[in-house]
Coordinates of C-alpha atoms and ligand atoms in Angstrom, one line a residue:
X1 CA -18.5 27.7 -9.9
X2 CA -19.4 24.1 -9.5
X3 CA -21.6 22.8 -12.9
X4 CA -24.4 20.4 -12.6
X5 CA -22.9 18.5 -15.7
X6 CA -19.6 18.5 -17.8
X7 CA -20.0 17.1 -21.3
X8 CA -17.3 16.3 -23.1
X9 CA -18.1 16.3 -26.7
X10 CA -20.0 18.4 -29.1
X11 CA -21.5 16.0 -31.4
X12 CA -25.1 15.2 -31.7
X13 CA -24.8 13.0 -28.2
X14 CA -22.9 16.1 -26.6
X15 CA -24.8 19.0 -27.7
X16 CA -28.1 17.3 -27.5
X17 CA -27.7 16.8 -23.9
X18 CA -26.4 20.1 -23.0
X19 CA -29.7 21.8 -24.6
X20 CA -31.9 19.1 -22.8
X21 CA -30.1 20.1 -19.1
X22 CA -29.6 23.5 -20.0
X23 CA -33.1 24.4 -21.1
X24 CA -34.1 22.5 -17.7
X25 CA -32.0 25.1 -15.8
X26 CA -29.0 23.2 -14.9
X27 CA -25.4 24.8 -14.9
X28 CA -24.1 23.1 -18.3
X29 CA -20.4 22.9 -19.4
X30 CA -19.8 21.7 -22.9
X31 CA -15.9 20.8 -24.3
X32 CA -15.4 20.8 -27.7
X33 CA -11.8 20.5 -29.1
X34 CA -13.4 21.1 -32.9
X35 CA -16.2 22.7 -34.6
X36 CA -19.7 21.8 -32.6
X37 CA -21.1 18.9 -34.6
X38 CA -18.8 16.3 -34.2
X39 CA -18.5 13.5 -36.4
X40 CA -21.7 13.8 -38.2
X41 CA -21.9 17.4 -39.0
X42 CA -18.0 18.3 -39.9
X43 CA -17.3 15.2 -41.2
X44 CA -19.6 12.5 -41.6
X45 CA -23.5 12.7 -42.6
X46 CA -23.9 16.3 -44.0
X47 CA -20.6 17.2 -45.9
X48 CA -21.3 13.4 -47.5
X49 CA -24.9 14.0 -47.8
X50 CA -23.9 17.8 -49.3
X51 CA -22.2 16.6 -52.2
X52 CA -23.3 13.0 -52.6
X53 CA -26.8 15.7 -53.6
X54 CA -24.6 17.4 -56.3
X55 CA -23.1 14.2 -57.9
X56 CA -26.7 13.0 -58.2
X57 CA -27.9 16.6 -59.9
X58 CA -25.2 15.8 -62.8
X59 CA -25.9 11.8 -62.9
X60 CA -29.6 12.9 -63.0
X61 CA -28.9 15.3 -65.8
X62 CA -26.5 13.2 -67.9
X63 CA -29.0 10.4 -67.3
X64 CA -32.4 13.1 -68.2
X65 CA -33.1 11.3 -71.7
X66 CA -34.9 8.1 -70.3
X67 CA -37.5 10.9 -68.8
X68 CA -37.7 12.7 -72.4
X69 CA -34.9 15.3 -71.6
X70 CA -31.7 16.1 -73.6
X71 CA -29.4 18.1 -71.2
X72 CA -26.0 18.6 -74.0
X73 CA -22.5 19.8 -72.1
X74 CA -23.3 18.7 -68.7
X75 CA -20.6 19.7 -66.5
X76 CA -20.1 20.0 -62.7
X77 CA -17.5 21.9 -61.0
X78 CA -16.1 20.0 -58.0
X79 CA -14.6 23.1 -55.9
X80 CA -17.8 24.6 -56.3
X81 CA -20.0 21.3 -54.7
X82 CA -17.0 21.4 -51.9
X83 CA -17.3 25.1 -51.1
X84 CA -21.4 24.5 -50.8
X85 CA -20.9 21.6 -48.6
X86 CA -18.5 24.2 -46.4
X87 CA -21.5 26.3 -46.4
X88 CA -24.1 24.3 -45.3
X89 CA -21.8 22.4 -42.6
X90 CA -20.8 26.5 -41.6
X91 CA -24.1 27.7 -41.1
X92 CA -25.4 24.3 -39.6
X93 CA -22.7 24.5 -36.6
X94 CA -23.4 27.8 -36.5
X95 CA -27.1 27.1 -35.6
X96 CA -26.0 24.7 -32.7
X97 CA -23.7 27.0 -31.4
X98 CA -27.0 30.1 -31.1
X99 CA -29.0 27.2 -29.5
X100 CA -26.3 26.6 -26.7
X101 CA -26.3 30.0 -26.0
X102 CA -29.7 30.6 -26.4
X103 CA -29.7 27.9 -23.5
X104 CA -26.7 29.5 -21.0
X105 CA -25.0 26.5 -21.7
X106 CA -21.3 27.3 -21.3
X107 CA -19.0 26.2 -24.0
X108 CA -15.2 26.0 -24.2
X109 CA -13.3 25.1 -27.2
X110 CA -10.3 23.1 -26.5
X111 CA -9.1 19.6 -25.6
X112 CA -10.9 18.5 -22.0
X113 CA -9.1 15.9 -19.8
X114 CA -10.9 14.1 -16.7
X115 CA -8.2 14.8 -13.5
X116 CA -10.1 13.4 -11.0
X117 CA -13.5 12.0 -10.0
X118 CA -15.4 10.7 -6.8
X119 CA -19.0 9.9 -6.3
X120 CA -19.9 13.5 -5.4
X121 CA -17.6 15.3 -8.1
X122 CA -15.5 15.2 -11.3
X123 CA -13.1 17.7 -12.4
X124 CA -12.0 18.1 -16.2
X125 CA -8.9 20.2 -17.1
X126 CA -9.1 22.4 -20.3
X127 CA -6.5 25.3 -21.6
X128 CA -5.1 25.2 -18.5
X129 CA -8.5 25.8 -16.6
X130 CA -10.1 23.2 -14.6
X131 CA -13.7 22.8 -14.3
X132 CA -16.0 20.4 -11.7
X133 CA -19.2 19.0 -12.3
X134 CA -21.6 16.8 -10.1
X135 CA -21.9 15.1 -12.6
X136 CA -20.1 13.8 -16.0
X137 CA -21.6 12.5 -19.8
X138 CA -18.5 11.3 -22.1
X139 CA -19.8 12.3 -25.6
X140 CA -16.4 11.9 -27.3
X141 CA -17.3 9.9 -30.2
X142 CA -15.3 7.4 -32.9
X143 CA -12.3 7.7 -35.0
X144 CA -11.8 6.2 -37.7
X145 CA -10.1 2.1 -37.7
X146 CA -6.7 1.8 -39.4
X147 CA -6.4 -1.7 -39.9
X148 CA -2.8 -3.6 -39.9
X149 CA -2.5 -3.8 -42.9
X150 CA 1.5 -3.1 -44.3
X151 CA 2.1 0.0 -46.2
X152 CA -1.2 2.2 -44.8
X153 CA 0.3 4.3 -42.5
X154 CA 1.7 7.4 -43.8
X155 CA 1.5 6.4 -47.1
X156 CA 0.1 9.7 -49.0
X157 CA -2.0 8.1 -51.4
X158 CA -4.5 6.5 -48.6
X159 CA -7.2 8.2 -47.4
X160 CA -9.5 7.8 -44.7
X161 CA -13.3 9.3 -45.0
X162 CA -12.1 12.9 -43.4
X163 CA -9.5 13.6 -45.9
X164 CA -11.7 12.4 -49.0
X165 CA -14.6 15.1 -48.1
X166 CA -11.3 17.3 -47.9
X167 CA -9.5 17.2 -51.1
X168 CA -9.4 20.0 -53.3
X169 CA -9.7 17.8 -55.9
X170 CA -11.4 14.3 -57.2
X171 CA -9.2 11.6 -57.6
X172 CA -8.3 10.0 -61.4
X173 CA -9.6 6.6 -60.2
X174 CA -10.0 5.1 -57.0
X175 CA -10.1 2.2 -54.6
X176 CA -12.1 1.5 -51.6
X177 CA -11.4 -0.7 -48.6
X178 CA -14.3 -1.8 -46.7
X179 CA -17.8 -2.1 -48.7
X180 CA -20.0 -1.1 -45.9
X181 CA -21.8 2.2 -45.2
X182 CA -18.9 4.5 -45.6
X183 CA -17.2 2.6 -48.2
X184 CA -20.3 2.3 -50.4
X185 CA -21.1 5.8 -50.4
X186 CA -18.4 7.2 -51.6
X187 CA -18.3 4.2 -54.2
X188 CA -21.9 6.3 -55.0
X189 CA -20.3 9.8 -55.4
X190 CA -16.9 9.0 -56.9
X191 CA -18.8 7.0 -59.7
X192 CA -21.9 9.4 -60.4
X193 CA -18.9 11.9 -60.8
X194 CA -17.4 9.8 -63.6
X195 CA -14.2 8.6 -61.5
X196 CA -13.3 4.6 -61.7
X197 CA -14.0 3.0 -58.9
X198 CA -13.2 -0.6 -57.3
X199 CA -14.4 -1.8 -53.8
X200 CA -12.5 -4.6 -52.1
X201 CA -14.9 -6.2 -49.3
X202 CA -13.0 -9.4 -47.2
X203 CA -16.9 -10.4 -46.2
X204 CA -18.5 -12.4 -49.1
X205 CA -21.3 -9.2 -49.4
X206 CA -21.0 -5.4 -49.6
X207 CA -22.6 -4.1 -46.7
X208 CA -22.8 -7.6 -45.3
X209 CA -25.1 -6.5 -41.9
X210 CA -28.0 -5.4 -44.3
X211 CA -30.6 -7.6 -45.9
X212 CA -28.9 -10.0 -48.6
X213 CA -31.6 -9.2 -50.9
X214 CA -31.6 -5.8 -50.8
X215 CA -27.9 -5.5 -51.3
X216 CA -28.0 -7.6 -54.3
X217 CA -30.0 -5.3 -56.2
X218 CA -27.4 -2.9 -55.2
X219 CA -24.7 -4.9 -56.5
X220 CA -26.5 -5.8 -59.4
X221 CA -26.8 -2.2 -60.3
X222 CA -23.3 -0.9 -59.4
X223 CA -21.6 -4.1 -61.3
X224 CA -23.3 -3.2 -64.6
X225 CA -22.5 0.2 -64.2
X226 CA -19.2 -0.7 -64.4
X227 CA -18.3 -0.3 -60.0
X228 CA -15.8 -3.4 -59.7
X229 CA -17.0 -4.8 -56.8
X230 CA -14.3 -7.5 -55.2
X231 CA -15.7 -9.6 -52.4
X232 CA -14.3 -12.4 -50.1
X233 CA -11.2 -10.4 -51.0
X234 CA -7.9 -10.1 -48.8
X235 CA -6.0 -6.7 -49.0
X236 CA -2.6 -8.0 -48.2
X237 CA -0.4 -5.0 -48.3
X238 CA -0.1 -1.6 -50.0
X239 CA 2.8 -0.5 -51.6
X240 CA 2.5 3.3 -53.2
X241 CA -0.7 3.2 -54.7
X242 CA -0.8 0.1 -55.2
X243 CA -3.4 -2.7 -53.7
X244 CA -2.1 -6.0 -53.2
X245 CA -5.1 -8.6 -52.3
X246 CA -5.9 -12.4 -51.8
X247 CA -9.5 -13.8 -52.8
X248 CA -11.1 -16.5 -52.5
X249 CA -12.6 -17.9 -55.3
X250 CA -15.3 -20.2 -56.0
X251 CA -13.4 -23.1 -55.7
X252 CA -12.2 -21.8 -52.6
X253 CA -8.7 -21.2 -54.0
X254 CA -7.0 -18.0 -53.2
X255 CA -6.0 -15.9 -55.6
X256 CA -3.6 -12.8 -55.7
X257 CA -3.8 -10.0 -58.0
X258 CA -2.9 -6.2 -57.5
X259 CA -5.0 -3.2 -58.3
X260 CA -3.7 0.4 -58.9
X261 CA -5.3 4.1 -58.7
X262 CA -4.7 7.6 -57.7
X263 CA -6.2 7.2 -54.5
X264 CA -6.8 4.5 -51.8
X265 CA -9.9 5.3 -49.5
X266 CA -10.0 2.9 -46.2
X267 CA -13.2 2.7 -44.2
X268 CA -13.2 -0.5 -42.5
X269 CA -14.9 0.9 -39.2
X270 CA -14.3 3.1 -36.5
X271 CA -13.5 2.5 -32.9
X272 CA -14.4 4.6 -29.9
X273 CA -12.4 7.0 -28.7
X274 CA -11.2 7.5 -25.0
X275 CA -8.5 10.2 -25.1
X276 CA -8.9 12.1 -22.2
X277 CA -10.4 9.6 -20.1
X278 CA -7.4 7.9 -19.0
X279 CA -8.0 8.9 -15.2
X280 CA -11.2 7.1 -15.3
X281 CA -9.0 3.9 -15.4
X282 CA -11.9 1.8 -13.2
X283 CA -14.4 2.9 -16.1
X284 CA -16.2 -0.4 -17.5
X285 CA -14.8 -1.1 -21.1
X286 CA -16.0 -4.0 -23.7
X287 CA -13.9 -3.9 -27.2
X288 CA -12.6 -0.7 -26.0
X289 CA -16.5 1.1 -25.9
X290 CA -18.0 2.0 -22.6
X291 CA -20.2 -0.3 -21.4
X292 CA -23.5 1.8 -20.6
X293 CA -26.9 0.9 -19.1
X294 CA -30.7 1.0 -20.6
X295 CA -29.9 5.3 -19.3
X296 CA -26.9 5.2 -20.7
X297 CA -25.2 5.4 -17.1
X298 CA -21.4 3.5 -16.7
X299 CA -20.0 1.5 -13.7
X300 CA -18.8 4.8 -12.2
X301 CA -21.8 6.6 -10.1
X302 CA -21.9 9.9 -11.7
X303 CA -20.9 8.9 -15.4
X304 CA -22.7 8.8 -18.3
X305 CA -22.0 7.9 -22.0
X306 CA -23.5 8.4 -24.8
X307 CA -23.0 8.5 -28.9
X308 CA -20.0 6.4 -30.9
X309 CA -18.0 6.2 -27.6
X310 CA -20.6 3.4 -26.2
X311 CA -19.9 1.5 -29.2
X312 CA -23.4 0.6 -29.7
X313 CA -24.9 1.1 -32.6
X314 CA -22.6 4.5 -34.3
X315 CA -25.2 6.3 -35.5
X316 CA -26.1 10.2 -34.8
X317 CA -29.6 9.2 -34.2
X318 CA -29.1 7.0 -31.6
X319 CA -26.1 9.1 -30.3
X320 CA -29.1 11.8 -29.8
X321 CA -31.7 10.0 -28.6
X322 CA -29.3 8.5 -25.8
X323 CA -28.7 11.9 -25.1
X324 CA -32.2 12.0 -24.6
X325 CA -32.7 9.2 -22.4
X326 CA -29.6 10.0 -20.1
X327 CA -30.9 13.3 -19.6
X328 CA -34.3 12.3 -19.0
X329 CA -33.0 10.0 -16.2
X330 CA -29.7 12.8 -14.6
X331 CA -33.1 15.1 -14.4
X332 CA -35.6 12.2 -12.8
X333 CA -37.9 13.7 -16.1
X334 CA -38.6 10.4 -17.7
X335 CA -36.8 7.2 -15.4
X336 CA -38.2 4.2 -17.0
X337 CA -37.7 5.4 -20.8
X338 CA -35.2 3.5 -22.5
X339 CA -33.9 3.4 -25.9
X340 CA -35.7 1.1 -28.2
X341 CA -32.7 -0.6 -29.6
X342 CA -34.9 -3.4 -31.5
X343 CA -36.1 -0.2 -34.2
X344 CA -33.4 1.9 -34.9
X345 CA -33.7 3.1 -38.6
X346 CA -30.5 3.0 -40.6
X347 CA -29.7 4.2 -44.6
X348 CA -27.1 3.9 -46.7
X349 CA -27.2 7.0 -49.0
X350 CA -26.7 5.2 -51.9
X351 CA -28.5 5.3 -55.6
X352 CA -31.4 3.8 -55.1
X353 CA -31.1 4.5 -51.3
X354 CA -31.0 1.8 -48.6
X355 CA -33.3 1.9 -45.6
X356 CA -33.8 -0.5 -42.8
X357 CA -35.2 -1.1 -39.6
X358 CA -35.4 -3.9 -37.2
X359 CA -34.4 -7.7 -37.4
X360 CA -33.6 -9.5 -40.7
X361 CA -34.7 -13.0 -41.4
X362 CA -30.7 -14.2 -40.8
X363 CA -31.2 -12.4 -37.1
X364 CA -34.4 -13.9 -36.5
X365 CA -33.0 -17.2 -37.1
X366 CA -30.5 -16.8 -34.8
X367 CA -33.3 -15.6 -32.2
X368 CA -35.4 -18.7 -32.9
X369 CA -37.8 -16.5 -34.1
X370 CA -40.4 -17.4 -36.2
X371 CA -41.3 -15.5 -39.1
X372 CA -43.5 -14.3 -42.1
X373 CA -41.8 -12.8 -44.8
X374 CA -43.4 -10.0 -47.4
X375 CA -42.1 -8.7 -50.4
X376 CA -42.9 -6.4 -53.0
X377 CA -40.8 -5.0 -55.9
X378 CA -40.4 -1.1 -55.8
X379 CA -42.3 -1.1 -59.2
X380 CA -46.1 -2.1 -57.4
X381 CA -45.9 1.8 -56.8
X382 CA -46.9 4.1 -59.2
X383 CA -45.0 6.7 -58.1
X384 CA -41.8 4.8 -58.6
X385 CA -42.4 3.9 -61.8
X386 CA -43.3 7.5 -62.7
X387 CA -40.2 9.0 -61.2
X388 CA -37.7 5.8 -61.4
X389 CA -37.2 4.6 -65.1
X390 CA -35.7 2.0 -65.4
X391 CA -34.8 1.1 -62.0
X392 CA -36.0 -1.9 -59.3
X393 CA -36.0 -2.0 -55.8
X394 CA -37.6 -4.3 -53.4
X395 CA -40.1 -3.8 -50.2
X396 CA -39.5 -6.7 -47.4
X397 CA -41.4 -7.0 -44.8
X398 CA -41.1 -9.2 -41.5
X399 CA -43.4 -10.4 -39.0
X400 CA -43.6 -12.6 -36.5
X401 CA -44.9 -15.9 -37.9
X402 CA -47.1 -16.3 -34.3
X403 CA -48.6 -12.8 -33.3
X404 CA -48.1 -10.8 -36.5
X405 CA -46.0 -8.3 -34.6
X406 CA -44.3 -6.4 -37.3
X407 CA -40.3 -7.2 -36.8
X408 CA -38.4 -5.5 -39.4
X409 CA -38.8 -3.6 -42.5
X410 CA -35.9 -3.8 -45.3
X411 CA -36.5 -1.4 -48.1
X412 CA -34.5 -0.4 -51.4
X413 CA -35.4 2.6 -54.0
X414 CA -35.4 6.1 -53.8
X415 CA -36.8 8.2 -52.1
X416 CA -37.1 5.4 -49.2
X417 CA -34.8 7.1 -46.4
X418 CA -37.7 9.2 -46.1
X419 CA -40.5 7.0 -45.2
X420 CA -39.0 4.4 -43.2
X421 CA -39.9 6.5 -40.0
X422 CA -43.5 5.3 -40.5
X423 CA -41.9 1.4 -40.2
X424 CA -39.7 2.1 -37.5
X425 CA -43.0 3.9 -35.9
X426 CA -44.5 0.3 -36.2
X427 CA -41.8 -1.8 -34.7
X428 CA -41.2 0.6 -32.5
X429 CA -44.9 0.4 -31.2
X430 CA -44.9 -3.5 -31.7
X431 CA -47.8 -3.0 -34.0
X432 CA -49.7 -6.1 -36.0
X433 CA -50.2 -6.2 -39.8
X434 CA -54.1 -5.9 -39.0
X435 CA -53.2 -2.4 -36.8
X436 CA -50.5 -1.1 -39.8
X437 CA -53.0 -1.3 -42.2
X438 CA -55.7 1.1 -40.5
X439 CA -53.1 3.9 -41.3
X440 CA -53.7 5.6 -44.9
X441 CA -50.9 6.3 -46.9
X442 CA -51.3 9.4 -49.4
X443 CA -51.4 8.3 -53.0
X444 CA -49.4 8.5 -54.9
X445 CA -46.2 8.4 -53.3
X446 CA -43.4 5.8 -52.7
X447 CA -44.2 5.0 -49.3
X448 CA -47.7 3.0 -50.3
X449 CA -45.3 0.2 -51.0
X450 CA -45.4 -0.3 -46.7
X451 CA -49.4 -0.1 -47.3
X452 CA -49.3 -2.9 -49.8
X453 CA -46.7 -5.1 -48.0
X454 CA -47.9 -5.2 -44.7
Ligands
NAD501 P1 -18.8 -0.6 -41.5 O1 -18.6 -1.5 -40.3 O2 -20.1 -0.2 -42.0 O3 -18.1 -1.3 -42.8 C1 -16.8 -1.7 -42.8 C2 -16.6 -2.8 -43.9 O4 -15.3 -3.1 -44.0 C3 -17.3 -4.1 -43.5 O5 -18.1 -4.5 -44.6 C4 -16.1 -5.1 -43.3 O6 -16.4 -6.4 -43.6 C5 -15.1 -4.5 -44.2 N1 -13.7 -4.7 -43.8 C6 -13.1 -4.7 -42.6 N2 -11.8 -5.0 -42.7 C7 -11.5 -5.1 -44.0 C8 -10.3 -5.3 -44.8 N3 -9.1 -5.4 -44.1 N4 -10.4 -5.4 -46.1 C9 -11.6 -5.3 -46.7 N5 -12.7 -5.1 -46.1 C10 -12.7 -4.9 -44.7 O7 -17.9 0.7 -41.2 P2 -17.7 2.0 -42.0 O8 -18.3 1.9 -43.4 O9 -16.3 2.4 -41.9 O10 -18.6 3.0 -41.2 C11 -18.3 3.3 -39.8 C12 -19.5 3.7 -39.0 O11 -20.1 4.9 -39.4 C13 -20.6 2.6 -39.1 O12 -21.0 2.3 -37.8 C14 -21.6 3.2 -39.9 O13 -22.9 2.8 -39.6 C15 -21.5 4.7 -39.6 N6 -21.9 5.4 -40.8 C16 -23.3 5.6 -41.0 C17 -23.7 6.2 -42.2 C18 -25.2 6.3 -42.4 O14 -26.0 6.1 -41.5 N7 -25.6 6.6 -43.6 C19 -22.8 6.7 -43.1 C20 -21.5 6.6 -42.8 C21 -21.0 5.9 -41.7

């Protein structure tokens, strides 16, 4: 049997796609060497996101007097948040898996390698089985970056993200490499769950791509909270469990020092990953990512790629919604839709959350872009003062200085991750301030604080 398309990769780009063509009547195969999910659902989002919901249940409750509350003998029982998460993750794949079938979409568990591909035909190989498609989508994600540093590899105290949401057990203390998304969430868990953390960051910022405004009231926070937060900082080498770093100081003179704990987490990135591509060796690469079109087509006539492997912007939404789009355009459905890069939402899951969407005022500077900027603190909303005691957060707003376009929206506070849909909505549809505020927000809730900004 000849399949209309092979996808290679079960993630949220992989299985995405095979439902779209499926559900459209094409002849799907779908190879998935792991658990259906990929990244995001076994782990990356929803195992984090699982237990990231628990440690904020006992920091809630140990933190229940500012609201009035006295909660005595709080505990928490780790193995018990990590058999929850297995649950959830389980019956989330699970779900996928019923869809696919649901859909006739064939799927084969097992590690899928191109062997050869013209214009009219590719053919993978899979547990000794080979397979050909008209045509091909490479869904096959990121792993995670092991930087040079000496003494990572196999070195049993460092972890990478995977085997943190694995252990058995929380570590005494711990240190983090890399203060950006990954790194700062677990800073979040490890240290709602009472465990000593230190982040070591070589950019002069923690999650140094965000708005520097809205990470400083992060930083604020975690610093008095007792996070050790080390920036501009150098890890040098590692030696046991032991962190050896250079940082630049104030006066620009480097220092060295060493830091110690049971466990050291890196996240410093990931990087796509090609394995099983290597007979596509005329594929179009830039920094070792496919290089895709606006449809997420390669160089190659019958290739697609979509998710983490495209090297874009490594985020399961997008990886989805490229599915989307590549679909749209295999199937003829939908040929001039493209992806609207410029209002991609991102959050960091941290306490207060992080949400964003569109350009900052550093990017618009560097697009000669004129703009207006708005801010509000979190606090102009009554329902984050009723629900947030003690806390701050900030509201930032920017538009474009000439047509009133609104350009990005940079938000911290709780519950933000789930209203910054409505601002991506609006850069997304390139609305104005004056066609923003015709939409009623219902009172009270957090999200009035885009009403009042805009
Ligand atoms: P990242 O790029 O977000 O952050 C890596 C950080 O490590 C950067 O701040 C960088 O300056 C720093 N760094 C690099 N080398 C270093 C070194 N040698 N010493 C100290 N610091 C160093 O990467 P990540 O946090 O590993 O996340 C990987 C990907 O997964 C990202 O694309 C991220 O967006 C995605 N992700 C998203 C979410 C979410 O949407 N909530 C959650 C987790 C991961």
């Amino acid at each position: 049997m000849k399949f209309f398309l092979a996808i290679i990769g079960g993630g949220p780009a992989g299985y995405t796609a095979a439902e779209k063509a499926s559900k459209a009547g094409k002849d799907v195969v779908l190879f998935e060497q792991n658990a259906l999910g990929g990244t995001c659902l076994n782990v990356g989002c929803i195992p984090t996101k699982s237990l990231l919901y628990g440690a904020k249940q006992f920091y809630n409750a140990t933190h229940a007097q500012k609201y009035g509350v006295s909660a005595e003998n709080v505990s928490f029982d780790f193995a018990a948040m990590q058999k929850r998460k297995t649950i959830v993750v389980r019956k989330l794949v699970a779900g996928i898996k019923q869809r696919l079938n649901n859909e006739h979409c064939t799927l084969v568990n097992g590690f899928a390698k191109v062997e050869h591909r013209t214009d009219e035909s590719v053919t993978i190989e899979c547990n000794g089985e080979s397979y050909e498609a008209d045509n091909l989508m490479i869904c096959t994600g990121s792993t995670n970056f092991v930087p040079p540093i000496p003494g990572i590899k196999e070195n049993e105290h460092v972890w990478d993200s995977t085997d943190a949401l694995a252990a058995a057990e929380l570590p005494k203390s711990i240190i983090i490499v890399g203060g950006g998304v990954i790194g700062m969430e677990f800073a979040t868990l490890y240290h709602e769950l009472g465990v000593p953390v230190t982040v070591i960051e070589a950019l002069p910022s923690i999650l140094p791509n965000l708005d520097p405004e809205v990470v400083a009231v992060l930083a604020e926070k975690y610093k008095k909270a007792g996070i050790n937060i080390l920036t501009s900082t150098r890890v040098e080498k590692i030696e046991g469990n032991e962190v050896f770093v250079s940082s630049l100081s104030e006066a620009e003179q480097s220092i060295n020092s060493s830091f110690s704990a049971e466990r050291i987490l890196v996240s410093v990135g990931r990087r796509a990953n090609l394995n099983g591509l290597e007979a596509l060796s005329d594929i179009e690469l830039n920094r070792g990512a496919i290089v895709i079109d606006d449809f997420c087509k390669t160089n190659l006539l019958n290739v697609y790629a979509c998710g983490d492997v495209t090297g874009k912007i490594m985020l399961a939404h997008v990886a989805s919604r490229q599915a989307e789009v590549a679909i749209g355009r295999m199937l003829k459905v939908i040929p001039l839709q493209r992806i609207a890069y410029n209002a991609i939402p991102s959050v960091v899951y941290t306490n207060p959350e992080i949400a964003s969407v569109g350009i900052t005022e550093t990017q618009a500077a560097e697009m000669n872009i004129e703009v207006e900027v708005n801010k509000l603190p979190m606090t102009f909303s009554g329902r984050f003062m009723a629900e947030n005691e003690g806390e701050t957060g900030l509201c930032k707003v920017i538009t474009d200085a000439k047509n009133h376009s609104i350009l990005g929206v940079h938000l911290i506070g709780n519950p933000c991750s789930e209203f910054i849909a409505a601002a991506s909505f609006a850069v997304r549809m390139g609305y104005t301030t004056a066609e923003f505020q015709q939409v009623v927000f219902p009172h009270p809730t957090v999200s009035e604080i885009l009403h009042e900004a805009i």
